[in-house]
Amino acid sequence: MAATRVLVLNSGSSSLKYQLLDMRDAARLAAGLVERIGEQTSRLRHTCLTSGETREHTGPIADHDAALKAVAAELGRDGLGLDSPELAAIGHRVVHGGLFFTEPTVIDDAVIAEIERLVPVAPLHNPANLTGIRTARALRPDLPQVAVFDTAFHTTMPESAARYAIDPKIADRHRIRRYGFHGTSHAYVSRETARLLGKDPSEVNVIVLHLGNGASASAVEKGRCVDTSMGMTPLEGLVMGTRSGDLDPAVIFHLARVGGMSMDEIDTLLNKRSGLFGLCGDNDMREIRRRIDEGDEEAALAFDIYIHRLKKYIGAYFAVLGTVDAIAFTAGVGENAVPVREAALTGLDGLGLAVDPELNAMRADEARLISPKDARVAVAVVPTDEELEIATQTYALVGKNN
């Protein structure tokens, strides 16, 4: 029996998101989420996509080891267990790969050690990713485990885009540079946008706008990332749900010296209490638009600040690329928020950008164009699929090694 299935694991600090795919046709067999791991109110929600059955369990799940064992039990109930000979590999999302990991990598002890060395530049993400890796390896030590890195797609950025203008010796000593994130999404969406245009990725230049609670933009030239908005951490760049995005670094000194805030307090402010939430108390774009429709000036200003920053990056990446064939909106806000897409491109006619109001208002699950037929630059809405991208890269690597 051929091993064609890949289990994709995305381990957070207190959550475990997973999908099981059959790579013969990229069919999803099962998916689910374990949340609030380590609490008395843990919850596992599992869906068998072949039968359509959804099961939910609540109660204490002590740690990631217990969470993955619970997931394995649910998969086993559907005949899709981790002991199946059809399982080819487990693919793990790892947020930070630094400069060392530029492509998907089969995990061994040396790889784990390098991911650990990157913890200081990804203290919120890499430890959780490592927990998932160790747990999965303990359960199936015989099975190939592959790390797919959020930063890998952006390692093609030239030094002029990746370097900050600080002493390079200090920067290198502390691994300070622009790494970028959401790489699996940017890779998938840029490639799907080229397909939508009927071209090879090497033939098109695309600006990808990944707009979710976390948000980032990328300039993709002929299939290779040449710039992206997130930097050493996911804090840089666009206005996000709770993150400030671009900020004068001196604001931090001012908050410490004049505001009397500690570094931890400033960190919390900029990462968890800023962005749309900090501006108006909401980080859900649907709620913000509802408030705007009711005349809420605070929500309207937050939306305008969000759009202003987005437009700045669109213009900047036109300058970086020189020629742009398409702009692609993706992720929760990018795929669903009609007013965001319209507002982001309003007034950019000089760049050849426009949306067709009727096409923009249409709801669909498939990738589609929303620009007028005679538009100089195509505007696309492309649903992202990071799990499929991780599974595809994992399966390709395992097949190559075999």
Short mmCIF file of C-alpha atoms in Angstrom, two decimals:
data_model
loop_
_atom_site.label_atom_id
_atom_site.label_comp_id
_atom_site.label_asym_id
_atom_site.label_seq_id
_atom_site.Cartn_x
_atom_site.Cartn_y
_atom_site.Cartn_z
CA MET A 1 0.00 0.00 0.00
CA ALA A 2 1.49 3.34 -1.06
CA ALA A 3 2.17 5.89 1.67
CA THR A 4 0.55 9.06 0.32
CA ARG A 5 -0.84 10.77 3.41
CA VAL A 6 0.73 13.73 5.23
CA LEU A 7 -0.29 14.95 8.67
CA VAL A 8 0.28 18.70 9.04
CA LEU A 9 0.80 20.01 12.59
CA ASN A 10 0.77 23.65 13.64
CA SER A 11 1.71 23.79 17.32
CA GLY A 12 1.02 26.96 19.28
CA SER A 13 1.87 27.68 22.89
CA SER A 14 -1.49 26.33 24.07
CA SER A 15 -3.00 24.93 20.88
CA LEU A 16 -2.52 22.26 18.25
CA LYS A 17 -4.04 22.71 14.81
CA TYR A 18 -3.88 19.79 12.37
CA GLN A 19 -4.94 18.47 8.98
CA LEU A 20 -4.51 15.08 7.35
CA LEU A 21 -4.22 15.14 3.55
CA ASP A 22 -3.91 12.49 0.86
CA MET A 23 -1.36 13.83 -1.61
CA ARG A 24 -2.57 11.73 -4.53
CA ASP A 25 -5.22 14.40 -5.10
CA ALA A 26 -4.58 16.82 -2.20
CA ALA A 27 -7.82 15.66 -0.59
CA ARG A 28 -8.40 16.58 3.04
CA LEU A 29 -9.28 13.55 5.12
CA ALA A 30 -9.51 15.11 8.58
CA ALA A 31 -8.90 18.40 10.36
CA GLY A 32 -9.18 19.77 13.84
CA LEU A 33 -7.98 21.96 16.66
CA VAL A 34 -6.99 21.37 20.26
CA GLU A 35 -7.09 24.59 22.26
CA ARG A 36 -6.45 25.75 25.82
CA ILE A 37 -3.90 22.96 26.33
CA GLY A 38 -2.82 22.80 29.96
CA GLU A 39 -6.12 24.11 31.29
CA GLN A 40 -9.11 22.39 32.84
CA THR A 41 -11.28 23.70 29.99
CA SER A 42 -9.26 22.23 27.10
CA ARG A 43 -11.28 21.52 23.95
CA LEU A 44 -10.69 19.18 20.99
CA ARG A 45 -12.79 19.71 17.88
CA HIS A 46 -12.23 17.04 15.21
CA THR A 47 -13.85 16.67 11.80
CA CYS A 48 -13.61 13.62 9.57
CA LEU A 49 -13.95 15.21 6.16
CA THR A 50 -14.61 11.92 4.38
CA SER A 51 -17.79 11.33 6.42
CA GLY A 52 -18.59 14.89 7.44
CA GLU A 53 -18.80 13.90 11.10
CA THR A 54 -17.61 16.41 13.70
CA ARG A 55 -16.81 15.44 17.28
CA GLU A 56 -16.03 17.75 20.16
CA HIS A 57 -14.54 16.96 23.57
CA THR A 58 -13.96 19.25 26.53
CA GLY A 59 -11.94 18.61 29.64
CA PRO A 60 -8.35 18.86 30.84
CA ILE A 61 -5.58 18.07 28.34
CA ALA A 62 -2.36 18.40 30.28
CA ASP A 63 0.20 19.06 27.57
CA HIS A 64 1.04 18.70 23.86
CA ASP A 65 1.89 15.04 24.32
CA ALA A 66 -1.61 14.38 25.64
CA ALA A 67 -3.08 16.60 22.91
CA LEU A 68 -1.40 14.70 20.07
CA LYS A 69 -2.37 11.37 21.61
CA ALA A 70 -5.97 12.58 21.74
CA VAL A 71 -5.74 13.63 18.09
CA ALA A 72 -4.29 10.23 17.18
CA ALA A 73 -7.20 8.55 18.96
CA GLU A 74 -9.74 10.59 16.99
CA LEU A 75 -7.97 9.84 13.71
CA GLY A 76 -7.94 6.15 14.71
CA ARG A 77 -11.73 6.20 15.20
CA ASP A 78 -12.01 7.25 11.55
CA GLY A 79 -9.58 4.58 10.34
CA LEU A 80 -6.91 7.25 9.75
CA GLY A 81 -4.61 6.57 12.72
CA LEU A 82 -0.95 7.53 13.07
CA ASP A 83 -0.06 3.85 12.82
CA SER A 84 -1.45 3.65 9.28
CA PRO A 85 1.01 2.38 6.64
CA GLU A 86 -0.47 5.04 4.34
CA LEU A 87 1.01 7.85 6.45
CA ALA A 88 4.12 9.04 4.61
CA ALA A 89 5.28 11.89 6.86
CA ILE A 90 4.38 14.56 9.38
CA GLY A 91 4.91 18.15 8.29
CA HIS A 92 5.46 20.80 10.97
CA ARG A 93 4.98 24.53 10.64
CA VAL A 94 7.99 26.26 12.17
CA VAL A 95 7.78 30.03 12.34
CA HIS A 96 11.45 31.03 12.36
CA GLY A 97 14.18 29.34 10.36
CA GLY A 98 16.65 32.23 10.28
CA LEU A 99 19.10 32.16 7.40
CA PHE A 100 20.06 28.54 8.04
CA PHE A 101 16.84 26.99 6.75
CA THR A 102 15.96 28.12 3.24
CA GLU A 103 13.77 25.16 2.29
CA PRO A 104 11.77 22.34 3.91
CA THR A 105 14.06 20.13 5.99
CA VAL A 106 13.87 16.59 7.34
CA ILE A 107 14.09 16.87 11.10
CA ASP A 108 16.92 15.29 13.07
CA ASP A 109 18.69 16.21 16.30
CA ALA A 110 20.91 18.77 14.56
CA VAL A 111 17.89 20.50 13.03
CA ILE A 112 16.17 20.65 16.41
CA ALA A 113 19.30 22.17 17.95
CA GLU A 114 19.38 24.90 15.28
CA ILE A 115 15.68 25.70 15.75
CA GLU A 116 16.41 26.00 19.49
CA ARG A 117 19.24 28.45 18.75
CA LEU A 118 16.68 30.65 16.99
CA VAL A 119 14.41 30.86 20.04
CA PRO A 120 15.76 34.31 21.08
CA VAL A 121 14.45 35.82 17.81
CA ALA A 122 11.14 33.90 17.99
CA PRO A 123 10.45 33.41 21.72
CA LEU A 124 6.67 33.12 21.30
CA HIS A 125 6.64 30.66 18.41
CA ASN A 126 9.68 28.38 18.06
CA PRO A 127 9.38 26.81 21.55
CA ALA A 128 5.80 25.77 20.81
CA ASN A 129 6.79 24.46 17.37
CA LEU A 130 9.58 22.42 19.00
CA THR A 131 7.14 20.95 21.51
CA GLY A 132 4.99 19.64 18.67
CA ILE A 133 8.01 18.23 16.87
CA ARG A 134 9.31 16.39 19.93
CA THR A 135 5.89 14.99 20.75
CA ALA A 136 5.31 13.73 17.20
CA ARG A 137 8.79 12.20 16.99
CA ALA A 138 8.20 10.35 20.24
CA LEU A 139 4.94 8.90 18.94
CA ARG A 140 6.30 7.94 15.51
CA PRO A 141 10.12 7.85 15.67
CA ASP A 142 10.20 5.75 12.50
CA LEU A 143 8.32 8.29 10.39
CA PRO A 144 9.96 11.17 8.47
CA GLN A 145 9.19 14.51 10.12
CA VAL A 146 9.66 17.65 8.04
CA ALA A 147 9.96 21.27 9.16
CA VAL A 148 8.50 23.89 6.81
CA PHE A 149 9.58 27.40 7.79
CA ASP A 150 7.54 30.60 7.58
CA THR A 151 10.73 32.53 6.85
CA ALA A 152 12.11 30.29 4.08
CA PHE A 153 10.31 31.94 1.15
CA HIS A 154 11.79 35.30 2.11
CA THR A 155 15.42 34.18 2.21
CA THR A 156 15.71 35.18 -1.47
CA MET A 157 15.52 38.86 -0.49
CA PRO A 158 18.65 40.77 -1.52
CA GLU A 159 20.83 42.13 1.27
CA SER A 160 19.66 45.65 0.41
CA ALA A 161 16.15 44.63 1.47
CA ALA A 162 17.08 42.29 4.32
CA ARG A 163 19.58 44.48 6.17
CA TYR A 164 18.78 47.17 8.70
CA ALA A 165 20.97 50.26 8.62
CA ILE A 166 22.88 49.48 11.81
CA ASP A 167 26.42 48.32 12.51
CA PRO A 168 26.62 44.98 10.62
CA LYS A 169 28.92 43.44 13.22
CA ILE A 170 26.36 44.06 15.95
CA ALA A 171 23.54 42.94 13.66
CA ASP A 172 25.28 39.68 12.76
CA ARG A 173 26.23 38.94 16.35
CA HIS A 174 22.60 39.16 17.45
CA ARG A 175 20.98 37.85 14.23
CA ILE A 176 19.30 41.19 13.59
CA ARG A 177 17.94 41.41 10.05
CA ARG A 178 14.63 41.26 8.21
CA TYR A 179 13.41 37.67 7.94
CA GLY A 180 9.74 38.06 7.02
CA PHE A 181 6.89 35.70 7.92
CA HIS A 182 3.74 34.12 6.45
CA GLY A 183 6.12 32.67 3.88
CA THR A 184 4.11 29.53 3.11
CA SER A 185 1.09 31.71 2.36
CA HIS A 186 3.04 34.15 0.17
CA ALA A 187 4.61 31.26 -1.75
CA TYR A 188 1.27 29.53 -2.33
CA VAL A 189 -0.68 32.66 -3.24
CA SER A 190 1.94 34.08 -5.60
CA ARG A 191 2.08 30.75 -7.43
CA GLU A 192 -1.72 30.45 -7.58
CA THR A 193 -1.98 34.01 -8.89
CA ALA A 194 0.35 33.13 -11.76
CA ARG A 195 -1.78 30.08 -12.49
CA LEU A 196 -4.89 32.25 -12.50
CA LEU A 197 -3.24 34.41 -15.15
CA GLY A 198 -2.35 31.33 -17.19
CA LYS A 199 1.38 31.90 -16.72
CA ASP A 200 4.35 30.30 -15.03
CA PRO A 201 5.43 31.95 -11.74
CA SER A 202 8.76 32.80 -13.38
CA GLU A 203 6.89 35.04 -15.84
CA VAL A 204 5.03 37.33 -13.44
CA ASN A 205 5.61 39.93 -10.73
CA VAL A 206 3.04 39.82 -7.93
CA ILE A 207 2.33 41.90 -4.83
CA VAL A 208 0.76 39.59 -2.24
CA LEU A 209 -1.31 41.13 0.56
CA HIS A 210 -1.83 38.59 3.35
CA LEU A 211 -4.42 40.37 5.48
CA GLY A 212 -5.56 38.54 8.58
CA ASN A 213 -5.25 39.37 12.27
CA GLY A 214 -1.56 39.26 11.43
CA ALA A 215 -0.87 41.03 8.14
CA SER A 216 2.04 41.22 5.72
CA ALA A 217 2.82 42.23 2.17
CA SER A 218 5.43 40.83 -0.19
CA ALA A 219 6.95 41.77 -3.52
CA VAL A 220 7.45 38.61 -5.57
CA GLU A 221 9.56 38.92 -8.70
CA LYS A 222 9.37 36.00 -11.10
CA GLY A 223 8.52 33.58 -8.30
CA ARG A 224 11.12 34.87 -5.82
CA CYS A 225 10.49 37.16 -2.87
CA VAL A 226 12.50 40.38 -3.13
CA ASP A 227 10.91 42.28 -0.24
CA THR A 228 8.37 41.78 2.53
CA SER A 229 6.82 43.98 5.19
CA MET A 230 7.50 41.96 8.36
CA GLY A 231 11.04 42.14 9.66
CA MET A 232 13.10 40.48 12.37
CA THR A 233 9.77 39.75 14.09
CA PRO A 234 6.14 39.82 12.90
CA LEU A 235 5.73 43.28 14.50
CA GLU A 236 7.07 45.34 11.60
CA GLY A 237 5.03 46.49 8.62
CA LEU A 238 1.28 46.81 8.13
CA VAL A 239 -1.28 47.80 10.76
CA MET A 240 -2.59 44.49 12.15
CA GLY A 241 -5.28 43.26 14.48
CA THR A 242 -3.32 43.90 17.68
CA ARG A 243 0.18 44.82 16.39
CA SER A 244 1.27 48.36 15.63
CA GLY A 245 3.31 47.61 12.52
CA ASP A 246 5.85 50.29 11.52
CA LEU A 247 6.78 52.62 14.36
CA ASP A 248 9.51 55.17 15.03
CA PRO A 249 11.96 53.21 17.26
CA ALA A 250 12.34 56.29 19.45
CA VAL A 251 8.75 55.78 20.63
CA ILE A 252 10.08 52.84 22.65
CA PHE A 253 12.75 54.99 24.31
CA HIS A 254 10.15 57.66 25.03
CA LEU A 255 7.72 55.20 26.62
CA ALA A 256 10.54 53.84 28.80
CA ARG A 257 12.13 57.16 29.81
CA VAL A 258 9.12 59.45 29.98
CA GLY A 259 6.25 56.99 30.35
CA GLY A 260 8.05 54.85 32.92
CA MET A 261 7.03 51.65 31.16
CA SER A 262 9.08 48.46 31.43
CA MET A 263 10.28 46.57 28.36
CA ASP A 264 7.69 43.87 29.01
CA GLU A 265 4.92 46.47 29.21
CA ILE A 266 6.04 48.06 25.94
CA ASP A 267 6.25 44.64 24.30
CA THR A 268 2.68 43.88 25.40
CA LEU A 269 1.48 47.30 24.21
CA LEU A 270 2.93 47.00 20.71
CA ASN A 271 2.14 43.32 20.13
CA LYS A 272 -1.17 42.82 21.92
CA ARG A 273 -2.78 46.21 22.54
CA SER A 274 -2.04 48.16 19.38
CA GLY A 275 -3.11 47.96 15.74
CA LEU A 276 -6.86 48.07 15.12
CA PHE A 277 -7.56 46.93 18.68
CA GLY A 278 -5.45 49.71 20.15
CA LEU A 279 -7.02 52.32 17.89
CA CYS A 280 -10.69 51.49 18.40
CA GLY A 281 -11.04 48.53 20.78
CA ASP A 282 -11.88 45.99 18.06
CA ASN A 283 -9.64 43.82 15.91
CA ASP A 284 -12.43 42.15 13.93
CA MET A 285 -12.82 43.96 10.59
CA ARG A 286 -16.47 42.93 10.37
CA GLU A 287 -17.24 44.65 13.67
CA ILE A 288 -15.23 47.71 12.67
CA ARG A 289 -17.19 48.05 9.43
CA ARG A 290 -20.48 47.66 11.33
CA ARG A 291 -19.46 50.46 13.65
CA ILE A 292 -18.45 52.66 10.72
CA ASP A 293 -21.85 52.11 9.12
CA GLU A 294 -23.39 53.35 12.38
CA GLY A 295 -21.30 56.53 12.30
CA ASP A 296 -18.56 55.55 14.77
CA GLU A 297 -15.72 58.04 14.17
CA GLU A 298 -13.16 56.06 16.23
CA ALA A 299 -13.69 52.96 14.08
CA ALA A 300 -13.59 55.07 10.90
CA LEU A 301 -10.21 56.54 11.86
CA ALA A 302 -8.81 53.10 12.67
CA PHE A 303 -9.94 51.87 9.24
CA ASP A 304 -8.39 54.90 7.51
CA ILE A 305 -5.05 54.37 9.28
CA TYR A 306 -5.13 50.68 8.28
CA ILE A 307 -5.82 51.53 4.62
CA HIS A 308 -3.25 54.35 4.53
CA ARG A 309 -0.47 52.00 5.61
CA LEU A 310 -1.63 49.36 3.13
CA LYS A 311 -1.55 51.85 0.25
CA LYS A 312 1.97 52.95 1.20
CA TYR A 313 3.22 49.38 0.88
CA ILE A 314 1.43 48.82 -2.41
CA GLY A 315 3.13 51.91 -3.83
CA ALA A 316 6.50 50.96 -2.36
CA TYR A 317 6.39 47.50 -3.90
CA PHE A 318 5.48 48.94 -7.29
CA ALA A 319 8.75 50.87 -7.00
CA VAL A 320 10.68 47.78 -5.88
CA LEU A 321 9.35 45.57 -8.69
CA GLY A 322 9.26 48.16 -11.47
CA THR A 323 6.56 46.22 -13.29
CA VAL A 324 3.60 44.57 -11.57
CA ASP A 325 1.38 41.99 -13.25
CA ALA A 326 -1.00 41.35 -10.37
CA ILE A 327 -1.97 42.19 -6.82
CA ALA A 328 -3.40 39.32 -4.78
CA PHE A 329 -5.51 39.68 -1.63
CA THR A 330 -5.56 36.71 0.73
CA ALA A 331 -6.23 35.51 4.33
CA GLY A 332 -9.30 36.29 6.43
CA VAL A 333 -9.61 40.01 5.75
CA GLY A 334 -8.11 39.94 2.27
CA GLU A 335 -10.46 37.18 1.11
CA ASN A 336 -13.66 38.45 2.74
CA ALA A 337 -13.58 42.19 3.41
CA VAL A 338 -14.97 43.81 0.25
CA PRO A 339 -14.55 47.40 1.60
CA VAL A 340 -10.85 46.79 2.40
CA ARG A 341 -10.06 45.70 -1.16
CA GLU A 342 -11.99 48.63 -2.61
CA ALA A 343 -10.48 51.23 -0.29
CA ALA A 344 -6.91 49.91 -0.67
CA LEU A 345 -6.97 50.47 -4.44
CA THR A 346 -9.12 53.60 -4.63
CA GLY A 347 -7.15 56.46 -6.17
CA LEU A 348 -4.45 54.19 -7.59
CA ASP A 349 -5.73 54.41 -11.18
CA GLY A 350 -2.40 55.91 -12.22
CA LEU A 351 -0.76 52.60 -11.33
CA GLY A 352 -3.26 50.73 -13.49
CA LEU A 353 -5.17 49.47 -10.43
CA ALA A 354 -8.93 49.20 -10.20
CA VAL A 355 -11.61 46.81 -9.01
CA ASP A 356 -14.87 45.97 -10.69
CA PRO A 357 -17.52 46.68 -8.01
CA GLU A 358 -19.70 43.73 -9.00
CA LEU A 359 -16.82 41.25 -9.17
CA ASN A 360 -15.43 42.58 -5.89
CA ALA A 361 -18.77 42.08 -4.15
CA MET A 362 -19.17 38.48 -5.29
CA ARG A 363 -18.54 35.73 -2.73
CA ALA A 364 -16.65 32.63 -3.86
CA ASP A 365 -14.32 30.00 -2.42
CA GLU A 366 -12.16 29.84 -5.55
CA ALA A 367 -9.36 32.11 -6.72
CA ARG A 368 -10.77 34.82 -8.96
CA LEU A 369 -10.03 38.14 -10.65
CA ILE A 370 -11.92 41.22 -9.45
CA SER A 371 -10.34 43.78 -11.79
CA PRO A 372 -12.01 45.08 -14.97
CA LYS A 373 -11.24 43.07 -18.11
CA ASP A 374 -9.13 45.87 -19.61
CA ALA A 375 -7.15 46.55 -16.38
CA ARG A 376 -3.42 47.06 -16.85
CA VAL A 377 -2.73 45.21 -13.57
CA ALA A 378 -4.80 42.19 -12.54
CA VAL A 379 -6.35 42.23 -9.08
CA ALA A 380 -7.02 38.79 -7.62
CA VAL A 381 -8.59 37.27 -4.54
CA VAL A 382 -6.76 34.02 -3.81
CA PRO A 383 -7.77 31.91 -0.79
CA THR A 384 -4.59 30.91 0.97
CA ASP A 385 -3.91 27.30 1.91
CA GLU A 386 -0.89 27.08 4.19
CA GLU A 387 -1.69 23.51 5.25
CA LEU A 388 -1.72 22.33 1.64
CA GLU A 389 1.52 24.18 0.99
CA ILE A 390 3.18 22.53 4.00
CA ALA A 391 1.86 19.11 2.96
CA THR A 392 3.00 19.61 -0.64
CA GLN A 393 6.51 20.64 0.40
CA THR A 394 6.70 17.81 2.94
CA TYR A 395 5.56 15.13 0.50
CA ALA A 396 7.87 16.39 -2.25
CA LEU A 397 10.85 16.26 0.11
CA VAL A 398 10.03 12.79 1.47
CA GLY A 399 9.53 11.45 -2.04
CA LYS A 400 12.83 12.96 -3.15
CA ASN A 401 14.69 11.43 -0.22
CA ASN A 402 13.12 8.04 -0.84
#
